[in-house]
Amino acid sequence: PNPSHGQFIMKNMEHLNLVKADVMDINGRLVKSIDLSNIQDSATIDISSVASGLYFMKVYSQKANTVIKLIKE
C-alpha cells in the first residue's frame, strides 16, 4: 500500500528485466539502492529505517526507467 509504514510491494506485471531501484528523498539524496535483477513477479521494498516523508523510487530495467512516488507514514 502507498502510503505505508515502510514496506512496499513492487509487482513486475510486465515481466521486465529489472536491474535495480534507487530510493531518493525529496532533495534527491540516495537513501537506498536495491538489486532487482533476481526478482520475477514481485519484491518487497523496505524503507522502514528511514524517516517519514515523501520519497521517489527510480526503477531501472534493461529497456526503460520509471519513477514511482512513495509516501512513508
Coordinates of N, CA and C in Angstrom, one line a residue, residues 27-68:
N27 N 15.0 15.7 -1.6 CA 16.2 16.6 -2.0 C 17.1 15.9 -3.1
G28 N 16.7 14.6 -3.5 CA 17.4 13.9 -4.5 C 18.6 13.1 -3.9
R29 N 18.7 13.0 -2.6 CA 19.8 12.2 -2.0 C 19.4 10.8 -2.0
L30 N 20.4 9.9 -2.3 CA 20.1 8.5 -2.4 C 20.0 7.9 -0.9
V31 N 18.9 7.3 -0.7 CA 18.6 6.7 0.6 C 18.9 5.2 0.6
K32 N 18.5 4.6 -0.5 CA 18.7 3.1 -0.5 C 18.8 2.7 -2.0
S33 N 19.6 1.7 -2.3 CA 19.7 1.1 -3.6 C 19.4 -0.4 -3.4
I34 N 18.6 -0.9 -4.3 CA 18.1 -2.2 -4.2 C 18.3 -3.0 -5.5
D35 N 18.9 -4.2 -5.4 CA 19.2 -5.0 -6.5 C 17.9 -5.8 -6.9
L36 N 17.4 -5.6 -8.1 CA 16.2 -6.2 -8.6 C 16.4 -7.2 -9.6
S37 N 17.7 -7.6 -9.9 CA 18.0 -8.4 -11.0 C 17.5 -9.9 -10.9
N38 N 17.2 -10.3 -9.6 CA 16.8 -11.7 -9.4 C 15.3 -11.8 -9.1
I39 N 14.5 -10.7 -9.2 CA 13.0 -10.9 -9.0 C 12.3 -11.3 -10.2
Q40 N 11.3 -12.1 -10.0 CA 10.4 -12.5 -11.2 C 9.1 -11.7 -11.2
D41 N 8.3 -11.9 -10.1 CA 7.0 -11.4 -10.1 C 6.8 -10.2 -9.2
S42 N 7.4 -10.2 -8.0 CA 7.3 -9.1 -7.1 C 8.4 -9.0 -6.1
A43 N 8.6 -7.9 -5.5 CA 9.6 -7.7 -4.5 C 9.1 -6.8 -3.4
T44 N 9.6 -7.0 -2.2 CA 9.2 -6.1 -1.1 C 10.3 -5.1 -0.9
I45 N 9.9 -3.8 -1.0 CA 10.8 -2.7 -0.8 C 10.7 -2.3 0.6
D46 N 11.7 -2.3 1.4 CA 11.6 -2.0 2.8 C 12.4 -0.7 3.1
I47 N 11.7 0.4 3.4 CA 12.4 1.6 3.8 C 11.9 2.0 5.2
S48 N 11.6 1.0 6.1 CA 11.1 1.3 7.4 C 12.2 2.0 8.3
S49 N 13.5 1.9 7.9 CA 14.5 2.5 8.7 C 14.7 4.0 8.4
V50 N 14.0 4.6 7.4 CA 14.2 6.0 7.1 C 13.0 6.8 7.7
A51 N 13.2 8.1 7.8 CA 12.2 9.0 8.4 C 10.9 9.0 7.6
S52 N 9.8 9.4 8.2 CA 8.6 9.6 7.5 C 8.7 10.7 6.5
G53 N 8.0 10.6 5.3 CA 8.1 11.6 4.3 C 7.8 11.1 2.9
L54 N 8.1 11.9 2.0 CA 7.9 11.6 0.6 C 9.3 11.2 0.0
Y55 N 9.2 10.1 -0.8 CA 10.4 9.5 -1.4 C 10.1 9.2 -2.9
F56 N 11.1 9.1 -3.7 CA 10.9 8.8 -5.1 C 11.8 7.5 -5.3
M57 N 11.2 6.5 -6.0 CA 12.0 5.3 -6.3 C 12.1 5.2 -7.8
K58 N 13.4 5.3 -8.3 CA 13.7 5.2 -9.7 C 14.0 3.7 -10.0
V59 N 13.2 3.1 -10.8 CA 13.3 1.7 -11.2 C 14.0 1.6 -12.5
Y60 N 15.0 0.9 -12.6 CA 15.8 0.7 -13.8 C 15.5 -0.7 -14.4
S61 N 15.2 -0.8 -15.7 CA 15.1 -2.1 -16.4 C 16.0 -2.0 -17.6
Q62 N 16.2 -3.1 -18.3 CA 17.0 -3.1 -19.4 C 16.5 -2.3 -20.6
K63 N 15.2 -2.0 -20.6 CA 14.6 -1.2 -21.7 C 14.3 0.2 -21.3
A64 N 13.9 0.5 -20.1 CA 13.4 1.8 -19.7 C 13.6 2.0 -18.2
N65 N 13.4 3.3 -17.8 CA 13.4 3.6 -16.4 C 12.1 4.3 -16.1
T66 N 11.7 4.2 -14.8 CA 10.4 4.9 -14.4 C 10.6 5.4 -12.9
V67 N 9.9 6.4 -12.5 CA 10.0 6.9 -11.2 C 8.6 6.7 -10.5
I68 N 8.6 6.2 -9.3 CA 7.4 5.9 -8.5 C 7.5 6.8 -7.2

